[in-house]
Short mmCIF file of C-alpha atoms and ligand atoms in Angstrom, two decimals:
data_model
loop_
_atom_site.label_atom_id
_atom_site.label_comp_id
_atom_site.label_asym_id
_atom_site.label_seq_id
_atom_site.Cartn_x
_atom_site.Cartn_y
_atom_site.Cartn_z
CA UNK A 1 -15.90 -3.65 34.96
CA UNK A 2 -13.78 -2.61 31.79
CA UNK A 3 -13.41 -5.02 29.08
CA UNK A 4 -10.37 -5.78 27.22
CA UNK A 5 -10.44 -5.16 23.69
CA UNK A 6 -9.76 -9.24 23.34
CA UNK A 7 -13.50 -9.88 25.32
CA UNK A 8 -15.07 -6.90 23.72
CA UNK A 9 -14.34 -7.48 20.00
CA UNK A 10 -16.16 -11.07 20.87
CA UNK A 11 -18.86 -9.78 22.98
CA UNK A 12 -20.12 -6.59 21.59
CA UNK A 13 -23.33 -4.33 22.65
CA UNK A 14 -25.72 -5.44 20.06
CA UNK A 15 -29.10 -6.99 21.31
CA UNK A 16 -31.76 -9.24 19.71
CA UNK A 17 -34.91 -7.89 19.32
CA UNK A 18 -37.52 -9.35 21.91
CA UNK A 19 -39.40 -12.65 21.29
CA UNK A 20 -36.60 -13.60 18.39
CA UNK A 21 -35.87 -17.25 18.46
CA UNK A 22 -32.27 -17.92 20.41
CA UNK A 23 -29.81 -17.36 17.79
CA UNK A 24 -26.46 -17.60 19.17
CA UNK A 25 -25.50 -15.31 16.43
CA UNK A 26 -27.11 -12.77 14.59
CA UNK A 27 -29.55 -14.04 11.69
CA UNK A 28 -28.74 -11.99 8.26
CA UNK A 29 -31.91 -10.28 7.88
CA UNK A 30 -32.34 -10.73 3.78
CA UNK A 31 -34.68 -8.17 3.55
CA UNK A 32 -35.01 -5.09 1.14
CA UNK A 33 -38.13 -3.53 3.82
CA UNK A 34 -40.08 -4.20 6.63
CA UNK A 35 -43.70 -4.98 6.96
CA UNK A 36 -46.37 -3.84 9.53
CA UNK A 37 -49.45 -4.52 11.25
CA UNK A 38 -51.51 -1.19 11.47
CA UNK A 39 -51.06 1.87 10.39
CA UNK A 40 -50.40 3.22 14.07
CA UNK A 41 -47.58 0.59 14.06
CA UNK A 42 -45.97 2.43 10.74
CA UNK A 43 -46.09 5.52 12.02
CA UNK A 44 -44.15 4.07 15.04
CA UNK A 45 -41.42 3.60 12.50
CA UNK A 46 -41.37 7.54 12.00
CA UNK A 47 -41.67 8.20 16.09
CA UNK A 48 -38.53 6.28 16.70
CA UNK A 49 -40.49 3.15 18.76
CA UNK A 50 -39.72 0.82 15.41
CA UNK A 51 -36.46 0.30 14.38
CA UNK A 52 -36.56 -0.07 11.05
CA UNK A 53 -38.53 0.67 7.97
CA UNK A 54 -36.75 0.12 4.86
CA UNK A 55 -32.97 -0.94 4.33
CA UNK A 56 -31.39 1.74 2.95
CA UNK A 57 -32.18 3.48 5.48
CA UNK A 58 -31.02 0.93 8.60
CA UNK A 59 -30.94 -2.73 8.33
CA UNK A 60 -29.83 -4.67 11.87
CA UNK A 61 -26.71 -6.30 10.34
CA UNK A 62 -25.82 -2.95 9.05
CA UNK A 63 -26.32 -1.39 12.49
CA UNK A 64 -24.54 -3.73 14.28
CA UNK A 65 -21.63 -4.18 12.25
CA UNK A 66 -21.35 0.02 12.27
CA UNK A 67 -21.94 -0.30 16.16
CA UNK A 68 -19.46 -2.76 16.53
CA UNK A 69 -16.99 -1.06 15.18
CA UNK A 70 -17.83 2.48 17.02
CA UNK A 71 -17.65 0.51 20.42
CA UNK A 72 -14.39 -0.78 19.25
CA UNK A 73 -13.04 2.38 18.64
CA UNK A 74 -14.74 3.91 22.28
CA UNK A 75 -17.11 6.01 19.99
CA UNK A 76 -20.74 6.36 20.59
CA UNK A 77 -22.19 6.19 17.11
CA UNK A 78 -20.99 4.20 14.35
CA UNK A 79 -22.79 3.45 10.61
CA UNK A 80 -21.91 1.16 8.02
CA UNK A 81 -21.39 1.59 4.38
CA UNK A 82 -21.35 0.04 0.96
CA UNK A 83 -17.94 0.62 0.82
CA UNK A 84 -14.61 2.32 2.77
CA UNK A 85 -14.75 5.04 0.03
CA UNK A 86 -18.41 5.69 0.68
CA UNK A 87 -17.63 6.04 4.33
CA UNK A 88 -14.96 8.73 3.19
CA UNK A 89 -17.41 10.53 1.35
CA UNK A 90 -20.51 10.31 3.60
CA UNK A 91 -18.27 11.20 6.86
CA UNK A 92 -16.91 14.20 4.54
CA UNK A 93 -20.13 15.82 3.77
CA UNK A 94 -21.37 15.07 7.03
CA UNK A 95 -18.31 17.58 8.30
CA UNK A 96 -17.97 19.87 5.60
CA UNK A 97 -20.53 22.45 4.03
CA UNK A 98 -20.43 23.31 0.39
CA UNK A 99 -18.29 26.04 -0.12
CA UNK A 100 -15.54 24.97 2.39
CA UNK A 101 -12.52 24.13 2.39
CA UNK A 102 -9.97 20.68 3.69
CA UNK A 103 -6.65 20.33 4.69
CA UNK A 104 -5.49 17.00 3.96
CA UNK A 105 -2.39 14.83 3.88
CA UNK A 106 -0.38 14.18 0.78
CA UNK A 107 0.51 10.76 1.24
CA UNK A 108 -2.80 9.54 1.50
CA UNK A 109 -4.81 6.22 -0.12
CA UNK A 110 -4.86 6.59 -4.08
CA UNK A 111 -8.76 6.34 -4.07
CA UNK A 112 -9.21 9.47 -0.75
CA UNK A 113 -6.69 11.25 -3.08
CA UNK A 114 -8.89 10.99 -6.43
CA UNK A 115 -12.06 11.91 -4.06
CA UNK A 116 -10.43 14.92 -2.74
CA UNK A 117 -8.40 16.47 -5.44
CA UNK A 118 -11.44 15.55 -8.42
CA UNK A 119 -14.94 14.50 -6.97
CA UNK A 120 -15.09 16.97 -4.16
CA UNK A 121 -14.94 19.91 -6.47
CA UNK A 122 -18.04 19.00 -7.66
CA UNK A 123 -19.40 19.21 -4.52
CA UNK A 124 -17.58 22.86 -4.18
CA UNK A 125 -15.39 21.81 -1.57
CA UNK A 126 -11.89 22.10 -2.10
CA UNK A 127 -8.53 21.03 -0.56
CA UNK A 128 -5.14 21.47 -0.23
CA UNK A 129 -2.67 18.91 0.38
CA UNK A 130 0.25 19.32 2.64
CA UNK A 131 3.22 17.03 4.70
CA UNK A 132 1.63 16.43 7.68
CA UNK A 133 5.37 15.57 9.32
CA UNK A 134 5.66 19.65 9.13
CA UNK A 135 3.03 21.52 11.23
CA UNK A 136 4.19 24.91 9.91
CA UNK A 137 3.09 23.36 6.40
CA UNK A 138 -0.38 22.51 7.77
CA UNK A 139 -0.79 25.68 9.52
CA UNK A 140 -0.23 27.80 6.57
CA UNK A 141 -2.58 25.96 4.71
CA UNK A 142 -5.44 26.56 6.74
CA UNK A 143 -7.60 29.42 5.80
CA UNK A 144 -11.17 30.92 6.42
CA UNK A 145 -12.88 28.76 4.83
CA UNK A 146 -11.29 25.55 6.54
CA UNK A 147 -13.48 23.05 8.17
CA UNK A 148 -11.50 19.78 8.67
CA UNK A 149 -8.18 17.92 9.02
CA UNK A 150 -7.82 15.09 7.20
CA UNK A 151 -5.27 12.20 7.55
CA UNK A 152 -4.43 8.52 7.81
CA UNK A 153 -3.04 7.30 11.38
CA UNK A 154 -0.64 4.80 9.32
CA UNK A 155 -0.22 5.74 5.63
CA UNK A 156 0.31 3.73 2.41
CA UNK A 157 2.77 2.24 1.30
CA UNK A 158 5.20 3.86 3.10
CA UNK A 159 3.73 3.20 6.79
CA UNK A 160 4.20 6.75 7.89
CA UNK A 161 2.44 7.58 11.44
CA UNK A 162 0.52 10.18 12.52
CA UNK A 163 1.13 12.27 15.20
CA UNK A 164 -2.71 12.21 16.12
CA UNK A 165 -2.28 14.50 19.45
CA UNK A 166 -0.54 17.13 16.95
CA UNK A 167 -3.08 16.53 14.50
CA UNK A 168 -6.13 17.54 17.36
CA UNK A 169 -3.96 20.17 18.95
CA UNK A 170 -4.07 21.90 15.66
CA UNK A 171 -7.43 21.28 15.10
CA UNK A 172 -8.60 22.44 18.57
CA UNK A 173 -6.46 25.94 18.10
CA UNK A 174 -8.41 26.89 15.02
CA UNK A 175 -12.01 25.08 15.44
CA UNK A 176 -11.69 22.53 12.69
CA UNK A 177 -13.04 19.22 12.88
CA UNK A 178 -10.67 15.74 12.39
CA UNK A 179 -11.36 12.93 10.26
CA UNK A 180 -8.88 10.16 10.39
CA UNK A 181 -8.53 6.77 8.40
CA UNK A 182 -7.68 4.37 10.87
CA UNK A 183 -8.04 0.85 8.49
CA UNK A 184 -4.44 -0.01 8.58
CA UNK A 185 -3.96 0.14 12.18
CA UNK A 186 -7.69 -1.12 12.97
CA UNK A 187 -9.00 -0.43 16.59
CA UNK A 188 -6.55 -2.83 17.69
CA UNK A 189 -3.32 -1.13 17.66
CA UNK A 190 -4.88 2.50 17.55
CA UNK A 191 -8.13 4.13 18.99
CA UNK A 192 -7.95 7.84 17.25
CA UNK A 193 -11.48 8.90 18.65
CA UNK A 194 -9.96 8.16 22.17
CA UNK A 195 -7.41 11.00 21.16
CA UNK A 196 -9.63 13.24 20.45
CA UNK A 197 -10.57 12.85 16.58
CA UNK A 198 -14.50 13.33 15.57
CA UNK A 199 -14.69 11.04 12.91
CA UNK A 200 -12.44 7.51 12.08
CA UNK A 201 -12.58 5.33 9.08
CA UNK A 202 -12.21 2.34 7.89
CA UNK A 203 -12.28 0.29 4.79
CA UNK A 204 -13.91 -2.59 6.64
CA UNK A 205 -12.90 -4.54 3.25
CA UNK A 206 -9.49 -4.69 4.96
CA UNK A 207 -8.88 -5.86 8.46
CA UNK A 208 -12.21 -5.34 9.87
CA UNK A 209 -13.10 -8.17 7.56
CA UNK A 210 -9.99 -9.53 7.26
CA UNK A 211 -10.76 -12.36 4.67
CA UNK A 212 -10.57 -10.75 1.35
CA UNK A 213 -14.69 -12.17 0.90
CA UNK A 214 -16.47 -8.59 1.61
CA UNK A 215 -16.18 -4.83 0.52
CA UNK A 216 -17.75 -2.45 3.17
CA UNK A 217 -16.91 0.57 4.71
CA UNK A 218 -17.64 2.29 8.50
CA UNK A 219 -17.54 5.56 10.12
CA UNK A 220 -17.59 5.63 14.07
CA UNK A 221 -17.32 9.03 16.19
CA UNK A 222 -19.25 11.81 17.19
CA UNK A 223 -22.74 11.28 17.40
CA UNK A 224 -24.08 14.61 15.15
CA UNK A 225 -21.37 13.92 12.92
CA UNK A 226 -22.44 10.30 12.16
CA UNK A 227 -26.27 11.30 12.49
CA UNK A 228 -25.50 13.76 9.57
CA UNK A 229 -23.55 11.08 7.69
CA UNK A 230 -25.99 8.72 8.54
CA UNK A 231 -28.53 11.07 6.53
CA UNK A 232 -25.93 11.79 3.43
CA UNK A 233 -25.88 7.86 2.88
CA UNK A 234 -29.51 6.76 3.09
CA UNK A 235 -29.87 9.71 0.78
CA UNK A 236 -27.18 8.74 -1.62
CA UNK A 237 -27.73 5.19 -1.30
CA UNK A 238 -24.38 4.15 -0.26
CA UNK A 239 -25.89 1.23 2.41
CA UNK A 240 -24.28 -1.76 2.60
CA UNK A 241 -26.45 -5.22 2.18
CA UNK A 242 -27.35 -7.49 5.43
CA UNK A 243 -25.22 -10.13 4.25
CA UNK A 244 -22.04 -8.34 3.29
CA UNK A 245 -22.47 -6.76 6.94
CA UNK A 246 -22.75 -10.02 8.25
CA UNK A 247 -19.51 -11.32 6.73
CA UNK A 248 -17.42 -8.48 7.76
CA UNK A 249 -19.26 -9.12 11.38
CA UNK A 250 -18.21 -12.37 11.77
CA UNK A 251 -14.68 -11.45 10.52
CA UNK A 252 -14.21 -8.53 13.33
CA UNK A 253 -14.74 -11.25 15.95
CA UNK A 254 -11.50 -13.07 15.05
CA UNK A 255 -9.33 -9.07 14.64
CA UNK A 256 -7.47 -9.44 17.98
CA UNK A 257 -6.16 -13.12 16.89
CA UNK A 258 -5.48 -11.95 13.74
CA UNK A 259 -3.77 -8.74 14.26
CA UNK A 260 -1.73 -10.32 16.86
CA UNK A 261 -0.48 -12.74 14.69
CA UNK A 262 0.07 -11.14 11.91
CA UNK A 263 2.11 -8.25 13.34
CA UNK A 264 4.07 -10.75 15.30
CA UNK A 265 4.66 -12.61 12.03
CA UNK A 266 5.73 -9.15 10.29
CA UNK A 267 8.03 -8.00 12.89
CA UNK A 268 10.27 -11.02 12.22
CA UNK A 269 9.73 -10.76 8.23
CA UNK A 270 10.68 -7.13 8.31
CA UNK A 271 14.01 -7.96 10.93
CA UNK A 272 14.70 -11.10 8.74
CA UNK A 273 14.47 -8.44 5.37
CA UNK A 274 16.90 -5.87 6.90
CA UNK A 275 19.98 -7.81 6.66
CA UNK A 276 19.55 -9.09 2.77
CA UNK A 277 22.02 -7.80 0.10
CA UNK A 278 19.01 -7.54 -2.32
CA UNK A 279 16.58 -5.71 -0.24
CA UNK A 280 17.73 -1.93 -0.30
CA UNK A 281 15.09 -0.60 2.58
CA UNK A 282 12.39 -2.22 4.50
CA UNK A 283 9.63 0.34 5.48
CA UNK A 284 8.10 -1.00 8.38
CA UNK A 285 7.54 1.70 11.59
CA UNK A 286 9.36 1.44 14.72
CA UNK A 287 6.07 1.85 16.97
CA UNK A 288 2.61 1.91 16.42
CA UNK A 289 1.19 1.14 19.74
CA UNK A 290 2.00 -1.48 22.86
CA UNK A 291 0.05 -4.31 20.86
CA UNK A 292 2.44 -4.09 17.53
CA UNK A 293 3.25 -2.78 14.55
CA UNK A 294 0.65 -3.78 12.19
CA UNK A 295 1.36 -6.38 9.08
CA UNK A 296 2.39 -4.36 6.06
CA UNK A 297 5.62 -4.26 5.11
CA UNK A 298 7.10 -1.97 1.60
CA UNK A 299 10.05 -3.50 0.35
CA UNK A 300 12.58 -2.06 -2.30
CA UNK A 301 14.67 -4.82 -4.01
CA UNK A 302 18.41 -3.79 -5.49
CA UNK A 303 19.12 -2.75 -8.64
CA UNK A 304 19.82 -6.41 -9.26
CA UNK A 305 16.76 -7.88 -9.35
CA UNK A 306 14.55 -8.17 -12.38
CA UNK A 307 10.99 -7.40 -11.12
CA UNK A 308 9.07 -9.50 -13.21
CA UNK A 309 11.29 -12.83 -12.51
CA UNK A 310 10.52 -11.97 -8.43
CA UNK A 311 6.61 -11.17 -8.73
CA UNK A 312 7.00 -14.53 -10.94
CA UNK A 313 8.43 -16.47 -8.64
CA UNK A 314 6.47 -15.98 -5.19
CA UNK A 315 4.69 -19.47 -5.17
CA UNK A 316 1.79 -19.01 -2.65
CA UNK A 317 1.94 -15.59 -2.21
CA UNK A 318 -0.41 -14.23 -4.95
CA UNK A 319 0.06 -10.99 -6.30
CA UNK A 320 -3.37 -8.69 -5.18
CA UNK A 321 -3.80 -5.31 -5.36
CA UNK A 322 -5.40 -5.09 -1.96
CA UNK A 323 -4.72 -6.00 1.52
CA UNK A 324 -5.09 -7.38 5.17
CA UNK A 325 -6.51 -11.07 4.09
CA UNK A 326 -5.45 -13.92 6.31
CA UNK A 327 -2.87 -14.76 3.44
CA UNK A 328 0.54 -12.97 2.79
CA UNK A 329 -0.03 -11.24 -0.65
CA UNK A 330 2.03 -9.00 -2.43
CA UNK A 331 1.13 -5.58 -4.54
CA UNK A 332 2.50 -3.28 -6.82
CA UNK A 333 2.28 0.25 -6.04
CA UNK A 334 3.63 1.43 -9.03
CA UNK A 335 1.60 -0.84 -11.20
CA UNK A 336 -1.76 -0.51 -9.11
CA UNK A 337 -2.86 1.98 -6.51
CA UNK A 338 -0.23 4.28 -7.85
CA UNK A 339 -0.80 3.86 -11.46
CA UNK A 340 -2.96 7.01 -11.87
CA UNK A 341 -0.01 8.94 -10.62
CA UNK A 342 2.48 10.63 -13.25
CA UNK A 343 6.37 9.12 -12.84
CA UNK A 344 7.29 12.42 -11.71
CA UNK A 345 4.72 12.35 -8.74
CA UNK A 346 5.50 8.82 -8.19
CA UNK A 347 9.34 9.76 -7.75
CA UNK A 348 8.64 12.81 -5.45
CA UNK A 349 6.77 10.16 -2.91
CA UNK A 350 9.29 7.68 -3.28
CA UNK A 351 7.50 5.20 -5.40
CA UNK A 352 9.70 3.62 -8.10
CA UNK A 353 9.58 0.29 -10.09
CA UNK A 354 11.14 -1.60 -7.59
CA UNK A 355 8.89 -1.14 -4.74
CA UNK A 356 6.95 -3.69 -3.57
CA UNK A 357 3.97 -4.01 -0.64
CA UNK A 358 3.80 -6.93 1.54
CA UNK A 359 0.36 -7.66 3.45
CA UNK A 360 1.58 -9.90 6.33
CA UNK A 361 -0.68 -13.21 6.68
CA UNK A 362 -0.67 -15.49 9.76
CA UNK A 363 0.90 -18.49 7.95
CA UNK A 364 4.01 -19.55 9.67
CA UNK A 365 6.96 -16.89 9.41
CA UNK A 366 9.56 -18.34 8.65
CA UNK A 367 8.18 -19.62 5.87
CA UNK A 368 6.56 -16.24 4.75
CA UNK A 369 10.19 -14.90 4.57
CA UNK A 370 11.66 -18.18 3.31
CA UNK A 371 9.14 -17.71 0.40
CA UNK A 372 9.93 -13.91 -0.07
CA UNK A 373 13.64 -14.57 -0.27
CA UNK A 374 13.73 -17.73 -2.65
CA UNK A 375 11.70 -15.27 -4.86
CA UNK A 376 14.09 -12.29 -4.43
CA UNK A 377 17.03 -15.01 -5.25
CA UNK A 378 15.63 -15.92 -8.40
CA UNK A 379 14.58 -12.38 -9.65
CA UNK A 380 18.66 -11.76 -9.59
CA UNK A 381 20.04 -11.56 -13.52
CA UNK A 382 22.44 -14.35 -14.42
CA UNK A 383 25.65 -12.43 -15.58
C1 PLP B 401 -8.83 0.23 0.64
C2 PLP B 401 -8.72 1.52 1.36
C3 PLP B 401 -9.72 2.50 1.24
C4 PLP B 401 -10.92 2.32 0.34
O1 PLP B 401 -11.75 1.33 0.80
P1 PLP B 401 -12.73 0.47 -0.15
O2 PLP B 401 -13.36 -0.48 0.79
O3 PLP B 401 -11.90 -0.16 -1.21
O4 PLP B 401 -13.69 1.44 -0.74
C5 PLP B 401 -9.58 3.67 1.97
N1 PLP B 401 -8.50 3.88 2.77
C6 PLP B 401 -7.52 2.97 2.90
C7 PLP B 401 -6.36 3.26 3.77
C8 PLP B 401 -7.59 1.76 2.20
O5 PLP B 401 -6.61 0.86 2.32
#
């Protein structure tokens, strides 16, 4: 019998070890290590019969937040991390030797793009950064030395979306690996593994977690590839504690409601935005996947407005620089994720003062755009 995502993000794989008391749900094991009995029953530990030994190195929240995930995205092994960047990093070296090379997207999340451009050096890997819209572009960049494709399946802020099946087409006719971010579509709307990518990402701080309480990061896909990753981050140290797993556990149960919602709620914000004298463009894509859209919506306000009078004047909606809460929230790319940027950079990926991110909640939506354009009215200069 196959599951629908709605049943299986509710009723996932994980068991209870034996003889535990009935907990309906999980208990947060607190516990920096585990204790034993014998010293036969430690060595166990190192013969695969016990589970777990010491934390950093697997922790059952941990696992079954990671496994979660990976079952969510129809991949077989899944790990969690301290964080979405550590699961960029660990999922990196898992795929890429020293010495190699990556071919990566341009428009990609501010902190993947300060990873890949200045940490990664250090690590004497080294990539180039190309459109992915033009496949002759990609191509052209890859070289001898080139072991992965890197991209987002819906980018930021600008919402463009990857052609995935182009993206493992070219990775298949050259013997490259794939590693895509998948946090702002979430398993939900897109499944990238399904499509043939080895390794997906999230920032499980986002919509995994979806209530702005937990940073945490996962990697699901191909079982070597997360084995090795596995390794890089009880070796670097980038686990994540039981009880942040445990939050962003109980938030994935609710991601179907949520998701649902909230890209029903932006697909009438952005169609109530189009129309408005004030509001030059609304980027919001055309199609994501049967399910919706997603909930993040870049706006670019006229000439006309002041932008401190409309970031002043949004009421409830808080400014944040983050995303994917049960709350509408605003950012400022400019400002924020895009600060480390030069002007010059900023312009070439369209990313001026008046641009503004929208992180769709599930409040009511009329009243999300009501809100929006009462603020937009009184950022407009009295003359
Ligand atoms: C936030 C984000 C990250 C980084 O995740 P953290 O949990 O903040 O480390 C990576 N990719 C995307 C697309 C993000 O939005």
């Amino acid at each position: 019998m196959t599951k629908s995502f709605e049943t299986k993000v509710v009723h996932n794989k994980w068991k209870q070890e034996a003889g535990a008391i009935n907990s309906k749900t999980t208990p947060i094991y607190q516990t920096s290590v585990f204790s034993f009995q014998s010293l036969n029953e430690m060595e166990s530990y190192f013969d695969g019969e016990a589970p777990y030994l010491y934390s950093r190195n697997g922790n059952p929240n941990t696992d079954e937040l990671g496994q979660a995930v990976a079952e969510l995205e129809g991949a077989p092994s899944g790990i969690a991390t301290s964080s979405g960047m550590s699961a960029i990093l660990c999922g990196i070296l898992a795929a890429v030797g020293h010495g190699g090379h990556i071919v990566a997207a341009d428009d990609l999340y501010g902190g993947t793009f300060q990873l890949l451009t200045k940490e990664l050096k250090e690590f004497g890997i080294d990539v180039t950064l190309v459109s992915f819209d033009d496949p002759d572009a990609v191509e052209n960049a890859i070289g001898e030395r080139t072991e992965l494709l890197y991209s987002e399946s819906v980018t930021n802020p600008f919402l463009r979306v990857e052609n995935i099946k182009n993206l493992v087409d070219m990775a298949d006719r050259y013997q490259l690996k794939t590693m895509v971010d998948n946090t702002f579509a979430t398993p939900y709307l897109l499944q990238p593994f399904q499509e043939g990518v080895d390794l997906v990402v999230h920032s499980a701080t986002k919509y995994i977690g979806g209530h702005s309480d937990v940073s945490a990061g996962v990697l699901a896909g191909r079982n070597d590839l997360v084995e090795a990753a596995r390794g890089k981050a009880v070796a670097l140290g980038a686990n994540l504690s039981p009880f942040e797993a445990w939050l962003a556990h109980r938030g994935l149960k609710t991601l179907a409601l949520r998701m649902r919602q909230q890209a029903e709620n932006a697909d009438y914000v952005a169609e109530s935005l189009r129309n408005h004298a004030d509001i030059q463009h609304v980027y919001y894509p055309a199609y994501v996947s049967e399910k919706g859209n997603g909930a993040i919506i870049t706006i670019e306000l006229s000439e006309r407005c002041d932008m401190d009078a409309f970031f002043s004047s949004l009421g409830w909606i808080k400014i944040v620089p983050s995303l994917a809460g049960v709350e509408t929230t605003v950012s400022y790319p400019k400002g924020t994720s895009h600060r480390a940027l030069t002007e010059e950079q900023r312009q070439k990926i369209g990313i001026n003062a008046r641009v503004v991110r929208v992180s769709i909640g599930i409040e009511g939506a009329k009243d999300i755009v009501e809100q929006l354009t009462s603020a937009v009215e009184n950022s407009l200069s009295e003359e």
